[in-house]
Amino acid sequence: MSSTYSNRQFDLAREQLVSLLRGKGITDAQVLDAIAAVPRHEFIQEVFRHRAYEDSALPISCQQTISQPYTVAFMTQLLQAKRGDKVLEIGTGSGYQACILAEMGVRVFTIERHFDLLETARVHFETLGYNIASRVGDGSIGWSQFAPYQGIIVTAGAPDVPPSLLRQLADGGRLVIPVGDQTTQNMVVVERQGDEFVHTKNAGFKFVPLLGKEGWRS
Ligand code: SAM
């Protein structure tokens, strides 16, 4: 693919990505439809744009990454968010994951610690027509102003589940978060049932660190 790749070619590449994700076990039609609809190439720097529909993480600015499409799909499927749910995302990065959720009809709140990344993500939200609330800050302590959330998705690797995020989860809500050391993490799902928090551990992933008060100390 060259940088002069046409929109039609991107559309075809995106369809192939959706088939690949289906083959890797993503079954949620809402998630697959959102991946089919959101133009991932728009979130990727020109130099890497020809790789936008490979199933791989790619560099964005501030030494961060846009997550691998399989990871985005897997986490979104685990979240089980429904149209109209309020979902908090920690780690806006490129803004792609937030747009996937918004495309599914979710009310998205997203926090990023790098101002420059958030500024660029906001341009994408605006250009693509997604209404997403966002702010710069330490997402390891959540965004209490709009809590509780039916879903919380953390797209950076944490040493433990931040207690503030548990407090901001609605009854019946789900928190999806990679937890482990700074090399690999297990994808943990915490489901709130009243005052009980039921933890389930899934396969291993590799994320950039969640830095902050209830994450890794920078
Ligand atoms: N969801 C992003 C996307 O769709 O492009 C990918 C996120 S990237 C793997 C992880 C992001 O988490 C980085 O942009 C990083 O700056 C951010 N991050 C790390 N610690 C954070 C914190 N405490 N609060 C907010 N953002 C944080």
mmCIF file of C-alpha atoms and ligand atoms in Angstrom:
data_model
loop_
_atom_site.group_PDB
_atom_site.id
_atom_site.type_symbol
_atom_site.label_atom_id
_atom_site.label_comp_id
_atom_site.label_asym_id
_atom_site.label_seq_id
_atom_site.Cartn_x
_atom_site.Cartn_y
_atom_site.Cartn_z
ATOM 1 C CA MET A 1 0.000 0.000 0.000
ATOM 2 C CA SER A 2 1.289 3.483 -0.743
ATOM 3 C CA SER A 3 0.414 6.776 0.903
ATOM 4 C CA THR A 4 -1.794 7.485 -2.112
ATOM 5 C CA TYR A 5 -4.036 4.584 -1.190
ATOM 6 C CA SER A 6 -7.635 5.410 -2.152
ATOM 7 C CA ASN A 7 -10.628 5.430 0.181
ATOM 8 C CA ARG A 8 -12.011 2.429 -1.704
ATOM 9 C CA GLN A 9 -8.802 0.494 -1.018
ATOM 10 C CA PHE A 10 -8.989 1.440 2.664
ATOM 11 C CA ASP A 11 -12.626 0.242 2.729
ATOM 12 C CA LEU A 12 -11.595 -3.116 1.280
ATOM 13 C CA ALA A 13 -8.691 -3.448 3.702
ATOM 14 C CA ARG A 14 -11.076 -2.694 6.579
ATOM 15 C CA GLU A 15 -13.492 -5.405 5.416
ATOM 16 C CA GLN A 16 -10.586 -7.869 5.356
ATOM 17 C CA LEU A 17 -9.630 -6.817 8.887
ATOM 18 C CA VAL A 18 -13.181 -7.520 10.069
ATOM 19 C CA SER A 19 -13.008 -11.036 8.547
ATOM 20 C CA LEU A 20 -9.673 -11.600 10.240
ATOM 21 C CA LEU A 21 -11.076 -10.538 13.630
ATOM 22 C CA ARG A 22 -14.062 -12.837 13.124
ATOM 23 C CA GLY A 23 -11.614 -15.669 12.420
ATOM 24 C CA LYS A 24 -9.774 -14.821 15.658
ATOM 25 C CA GLY A 25 -12.962 -15.295 17.691
ATOM 26 C CA ILE A 26 -14.621 -11.865 17.818
ATOM 27 C CA THR A 27 -18.331 -12.675 17.588
ATOM 28 C CA ASP A 28 -20.094 -9.513 18.819
ATOM 29 C CA ALA A 29 -21.815 -8.074 15.714
ATOM 30 C CA GLN A 30 -21.960 -4.569 17.221
ATOM 31 C CA VAL A 31 -18.190 -4.585 17.739
ATOM 32 C CA LEU A 32 -17.482 -5.915 14.239
ATOM 33 C CA ASP A 33 -19.872 -3.362 12.706
ATOM 34 C CA ALA A 34 -18.084 -0.558 14.547
ATOM 35 C CA ILE A 35 -14.662 -1.763 13.336
ATOM 36 C CA ALA A 36 -16.120 -1.867 9.817
ATOM 37 C CA ALA A 37 -17.407 1.701 10.156
ATOM 38 C CA VAL A 38 -14.578 3.636 11.843
ATOM 39 C CA PRO A 39 -11.723 4.624 9.459
ATOM 40 C CA ARG A 40 -8.655 3.527 11.471
ATOM 41 C CA HIS A 41 -6.309 5.038 8.873
ATOM 42 C CA GLU A 42 -7.481 8.533 9.911
ATOM 43 C CA PHE A 43 -5.918 8.013 13.371
ATOM 44 C CA ILE A 44 -2.528 6.951 12.036
ATOM 45 C CA GLN A 45 0.457 9.082 11.049
ATOM 46 C CA GLU A 46 1.050 9.342 7.303
ATOM 47 C CA VAL A 47 4.259 7.317 7.481
ATOM 48 C CA PHE A 48 2.443 4.277 8.925
ATOM 49 C CA ARG A 49 -0.900 4.753 7.155
ATOM 50 C CA HIS A 50 -0.293 1.952 4.657
ATOM 51 C CA ARG A 51 -0.300 -0.406 7.679
ATOM 52 C CA ALA A 52 -3.564 0.913 9.171
ATOM 53 C CA TYR A 53 -5.497 -2.324 8.601
ATOM 54 C CA GLU A 54 -2.786 -4.732 9.675
ATOM 55 C CA ASP A 55 -3.650 -6.373 12.956
ATOM 56 C CA SER A 56 -0.874 -4.615 14.829
ATOM 57 C CA ALA A 57 -0.291 -1.776 17.270
ATOM 58 C CA LEU A 58 1.336 1.271 15.648
ATOM 59 C CA PRO A 59 3.230 4.290 17.018
ATOM 60 C CA ILE A 60 1.413 7.583 17.626
ATOM 61 C CA SER A 61 3.042 10.688 19.094
ATOM 62 C CA CYS A 62 4.323 11.108 22.687
ATOM 63 C CA GLN A 63 5.925 7.631 22.398
ATOM 64 C CA GLN A 64 2.510 5.974 22.746
ATOM 65 C CA THR A 65 0.646 3.476 20.545
ATOM 66 C CA ILE A 66 -2.725 2.922 18.943
ATOM 67 C CA SER A 67 -3.682 -0.572 20.144
ATOM 68 C CA GLN A 68 -3.817 -3.619 17.873
ATOM 69 C CA PRO A 69 -7.302 -3.975 16.310
ATOM 70 C CA TYR A 70 -7.726 -7.441 17.867
ATOM 71 C CA THR A 71 -7.036 -5.954 21.318
ATOM 72 C CA VAL A 72 -9.576 -3.155 20.745
ATOM 73 C CA ALA A 73 -12.181 -5.670 19.550
ATOM 74 C CA PHE A 74 -11.474 -8.147 22.371
ATOM 75 C CA MET A 75 -11.689 -5.492 25.101
ATOM 76 C CA THR A 76 -14.820 -3.935 23.606
ATOM 77 C CA GLN A 77 -16.463 -7.353 23.415
ATOM 78 C CA LEU A 78 -15.570 -8.033 27.076
ATOM 79 C CA LEU A 79 -17.064 -4.666 28.086
ATOM 80 C CA GLN A 80 -20.540 -5.703 26.826
ATOM 81 C CA ALA A 81 -21.602 -2.060 26.548
ATOM 82 C CA LYS A 82 -25.068 -1.330 25.227
ATOM 83 C CA ARG A 83 -26.431 1.644 23.298
ATOM 84 C CA GLY A 84 -26.970 4.539 25.747
ATOM 85 C CA ASP A 85 -24.579 3.183 28.406
ATOM 86 C CA LYS A 86 -22.145 5.604 29.974
ATOM 87 C CA VAL A 87 -18.563 4.367 29.498
ATOM 88 C CA LEU A 88 -15.314 5.834 30.810
ATOM 89 C CA GLU A 89 -12.144 5.180 28.824
ATOM 90 C CA ILE A 90 -8.738 5.729 30.437
ATOM 91 C CA GLY A 91 -6.006 6.414 27.852
ATOM 92 C CA THR A 92 -7.522 8.249 24.887
ATOM 93 C CA GLY A 93 -4.316 7.907 22.840
ATOM 94 C CA SER A 94 -5.279 8.337 19.179
ATOM 95 C CA GLY A 95 -9.018 8.435 19.985
ATOM 96 C CA TYR A 96 -9.762 5.287 17.946
ATOM 97 C CA GLN A 97 -11.130 3.146 20.808
ATOM 98 C CA ALA A 98 -13.348 6.031 21.949
ATOM 99 C CA CYS A 99 -14.784 6.321 18.416
ATOM 100 C CA ILE A 100 -15.458 2.563 18.264
ATOM 101 C CA LEU A 101 -17.543 2.885 21.432
ATOM 102 C CA ALA A 102 -19.290 6.035 20.198
ATOM 103 C CA GLU A 103 -20.101 4.269 16.913
ATOM 104 C CA MET A 104 -21.866 1.598 19.035
ATOM 105 C CA GLY A 105 -24.114 4.281 20.507
ATOM 106 C CA VAL A 106 -22.300 4.449 23.845
ATOM 107 C CA ARG A 107 -21.942 7.763 25.703
ATOM 108 C CA VAL A 108 -18.159 8.043 25.935
ATOM 109 C CA PHE A 109 -16.024 9.894 28.487
ATOM 110 C CA THR A 110 -12.288 9.633 27.881
ATOM 111 C CA ILE A 111 -9.176 10.834 29.733
ATOM 112 C CA GLU A 112 -5.614 11.191 28.443
ATOM 113 C CA ARG A 113 -2.524 12.340 30.360
ATOM 114 C CA HIS A 114 -0.818 13.874 27.283
ATOM 115 C CA PHE A 115 -2.377 17.152 26.188
ATOM 116 C CA ASP A 116 -0.925 16.863 22.632
ATOM 117 C CA LEU A 117 -2.515 13.449 22.081
ATOM 118 C CA LEU A 118 -5.866 14.645 23.357
ATOM 119 C CA GLU A 119 -5.794 17.686 21.090
ATOM 120 C CA THR A 120 -5.280 15.455 18.039
ATOM 121 C CA ALA A 121 -7.921 12.959 19.189
ATOM 122 C CA ARG A 122 -10.413 15.815 19.591
ATOM 123 C CA VAL A 123 -9.846 16.815 15.974
ATOM 124 C CA HIS A 124 -10.749 13.245 14.932
ATOM 125 C CA PHE A 125 -13.897 13.257 17.113
ATOM 126 C CA GLU A 126 -14.988 16.485 15.492
ATOM 127 C CA THR A 127 -14.095 15.519 11.915
ATOM 128 C CA LEU A 128 -15.774 12.122 12.156
ATOM 129 C CA GLY A 129 -18.810 13.554 13.937
ATOM 130 C CA TYR A 130 -18.601 11.737 17.274
ATOM 131 C CA ASN A 131 -19.818 13.499 20.397
ATOM 132 C CA ILE A 132 -17.290 12.406 23.032
ATOM 133 C CA ALA A 133 -16.497 14.070 26.361
ATOM 134 C CA SER A 134 -12.757 14.250 26.982
ATOM 135 C CA ARG A 135 -10.231 15.786 29.298
ATOM 136 C CA VAL A 136 -6.555 15.807 30.182
ATOM 137 C CA GLY A 137 -5.715 14.267 33.525
ATOM 138 C CA ASP A 138 -4.738 11.247 35.558
ATOM 139 C CA GLY A 139 -7.280 8.608 34.588
ATOM 140 C CA SER A 140 -6.012 6.148 37.213
ATOM 141 C CA ILE A 141 -8.305 7.994 39.627
ATOM 142 C CA GLY A 142 -11.203 8.039 37.144
ATOM 143 C CA TRP A 143 -13.582 10.925 36.430
ATOM 144 C CA SER A 144 -15.828 11.098 39.475
ATOM 145 C CA GLN A 145 -17.944 13.991 38.184
ATOM 146 C CA PHE A 146 -19.888 11.762 35.779
ATOM 147 C CA ALA A 147 -19.809 8.485 37.767
ATOM 148 C CA PRO A 148 -21.253 5.899 38.002
ATOM 149 C CA TYR A 149 -20.374 4.279 34.660
ATOM 150 C CA GLN A 150 -21.897 1.102 33.240
ATOM 151 C CA GLY A 151 -18.488 0.383 31.751
ATOM 152 C CA ILE A 152 -14.876 1.421 32.343
ATOM 153 C CA ILE A 153 -12.145 0.455 29.880
ATOM 154 C CA VAL A 154 -8.483 1.047 30.663
ATOM 155 C CA THR A 155 -6.212 0.957 27.618
ATOM 156 C CA ALA A 156 -2.886 1.055 29.487
ATOM 157 C CA GLY A 157 -1.328 -1.626 31.702
ATOM 158 C CA ALA A 158 -1.880 -1.244 35.460
ATOM 159 C CA PRO A 159 -0.042 -2.833 38.425
ATOM 160 C CA ASP A 160 -3.408 -3.424 40.174
ATOM 161 C CA VAL A 161 -7.075 -2.537 39.752
ATOM 162 C CA PRO A 162 -7.347 1.123 40.884
ATOM 163 C CA PRO A 163 -9.800 1.378 43.816
ATOM 164 C CA SER A 164 -11.141 4.710 42.493
ATOM 165 C CA LEU A 165 -12.294 2.981 39.297
ATOM 166 C CA LEU A 166 -14.145 0.314 41.307
ATOM 167 C CA ARG A 167 -15.938 3.059 43.246
ATOM 168 C CA GLN A 168 -17.027 4.720 39.980
ATOM 169 C CA LEU A 169 -18.504 1.535 38.505
ATOM 170 C CA ALA A 170 -22.311 1.244 38.451
ATOM 171 C CA ASP A 171 -24.035 -1.784 39.974
ATOM 172 C CA GLY A 172 -24.011 -4.443 37.235
ATOM 173 C CA GLY A 173 -21.238 -2.526 35.427
ATOM 174 C CA ARG A 174 -18.024 -3.966 34.023
ATOM 175 C CA LEU A 175 -14.431 -2.765 34.235
ATOM 176 C CA VAL A 176 -11.960 -4.103 31.644
ATOM 177 C CA ILE A 177 -8.308 -3.513 32.520
ATOM 178 C CA PRO A 178 -4.931 -5.075 31.690
ATOM 179 C CA VAL A 179 -3.190 -5.909 34.998
ATOM 180 C CA GLY A 180 0.336 -7.229 35.438
ATOM 181 C CA ASP A 181 3.938 -6.050 35.385
ATOM 182 C CA GLN A 182 5.390 -3.598 32.871
ATOM 183 C CA THR A 183 6.131 -6.389 30.365
ATOM 184 C CA THR A 184 2.874 -8.348 30.121
ATOM 185 C CA GLN A 185 -0.588 -8.089 31.605
ATOM 186 C CA ASN A 186 -3.683 -10.265 31.903
ATOM 187 C CA MET A 187 -6.925 -8.770 30.688
ATOM 188 C CA VAL A 188 -9.024 -8.579 33.863
ATOM 189 C CA VAL A 189 -12.788 -8.070 33.898
ATOM 190 C CA VAL A 190 -14.365 -6.887 37.147
ATOM 191 C CA GLU A 191 -18.129 -7.061 37.366
ATOM 192 C CA ARG A 192 -19.841 -5.128 40.138
ATOM 193 C CA GLN A 193 -22.704 -6.934 41.890
ATOM 194 C CA GLY A 194 -23.815 -4.583 44.662
ATOM 195 C CA ASP A 195 -20.871 -4.364 47.044
ATOM 196 C CA GLU A 196 -19.234 -7.463 45.518
ATOM 197 C CA PHE A 197 -16.631 -7.277 42.747
ATOM 198 C CA VAL A 198 -16.245 -10.462 40.713
ATOM 199 C CA HIS A 199 -12.875 -10.749 38.945
ATOM 200 C CA THR A 200 -12.213 -12.832 35.803
ATOM 201 C CA LYS A 201 -8.750 -13.140 34.253
ATOM 202 C CA ASN A 202 -8.271 -13.497 30.493
ATOM 203 C CA ALA A 203 -5.307 -14.009 28.170
ATOM 204 C CA GLY A 204 -2.051 -12.024 28.215
ATOM 205 C CA PHE A 205 -1.435 -8.706 26.407
ATOM 206 C CA LYS A 206 1.285 -6.075 26.264
ATOM 207 C CA PHE A 207 0.374 -2.436 26.932
ATOM 208 C CA VAL A 208 2.197 0.821 27.607
ATOM 209 C CA PRO A 209 2.025 1.583 31.358
ATOM 210 C CA LEU A 210 -0.832 3.319 33.152
ATOM 211 C CA LEU A 211 1.102 6.113 34.888
ATOM 212 C CA GLY A 212 -0.510 7.918 37.794
ATOM 213 C CA LYS A 213 -1.592 8.032 41.418
ATOM 214 C CA GLU A 214 -3.277 4.592 41.256
ATOM 215 C CA GLY A 215 -1.082 3.245 38.433
ATOM 216 C CA TRP A 216 2.691 3.049 37.974
ATOM 217 C CA ARG A 217 4.718 5.942 39.394
ATOM 218 C CA SER A 218 6.524 7.736 36.539
HETATM 219 N N1 SAM B 1 -7.064 3.823 23.470
HETATM 220 C C1 SAM B 1 -5.988 4.341 22.666
HETATM 221 C C2 SAM B 1 -6.326 4.399 21.204
HETATM 222 O O1 SAM B 1 -7.443 4.024 20.824
HETATM 223 O O2 SAM B 1 -5.476 4.882 20.445
HETATM 224 C C3 SAM B 1 -4.685 3.612 22.885
HETATM 225 C C4 SAM B 1 -4.118 3.939 24.176
HETATM 226 S S1 SAM B 1 -2.380 3.776 24.394
HETATM 227 C C5 SAM B 1 -2.139 2.056 24.275
HETATM 228 C C6 SAM B 1 -2.374 4.126 26.162
HETATM 229 C C7 SAM B 1 -2.631 5.564 26.488
HETATM 230 O O3 SAM B 1 -2.825 5.675 27.893
HETATM 231 C C8 SAM B 1 -1.477 6.478 26.144
HETATM 232 O O4 SAM B 1 -1.914 7.488 25.290
HETATM 233 C C9 SAM B 1 -1.039 7.037 27.497
HETATM 234 O O5 SAM B 1 -0.568 8.357 27.432
HETATM 235 C C10 SAM B 1 -2.318 6.927 28.296
HETATM 236 N N2 SAM B 1 -2.172 6.928 29.747
HETATM 237 C C11 SAM B 1 -1.252 6.291 30.518
HETATM 238 N N3 SAM B 1 -1.481 6.531 31.817
HETATM 239 C C12 SAM B 1 -2.575 7.348 31.877
HETATM 240 C C13 SAM B 1 -3.304 7.955 32.931
HETATM 241 N N4 SAM B 1 -2.989 7.793 34.219
HETATM 242 N N5 SAM B 1 -4.365 8.729 32.623
HETATM 243 C C14 SAM B 1 -4.727 8.934 31.317
HETATM 244 N N6 SAM B 1 -4.061 8.384 30.280
HETATM 245 C C15 SAM B 1 -3.004 7.597 30.555
#
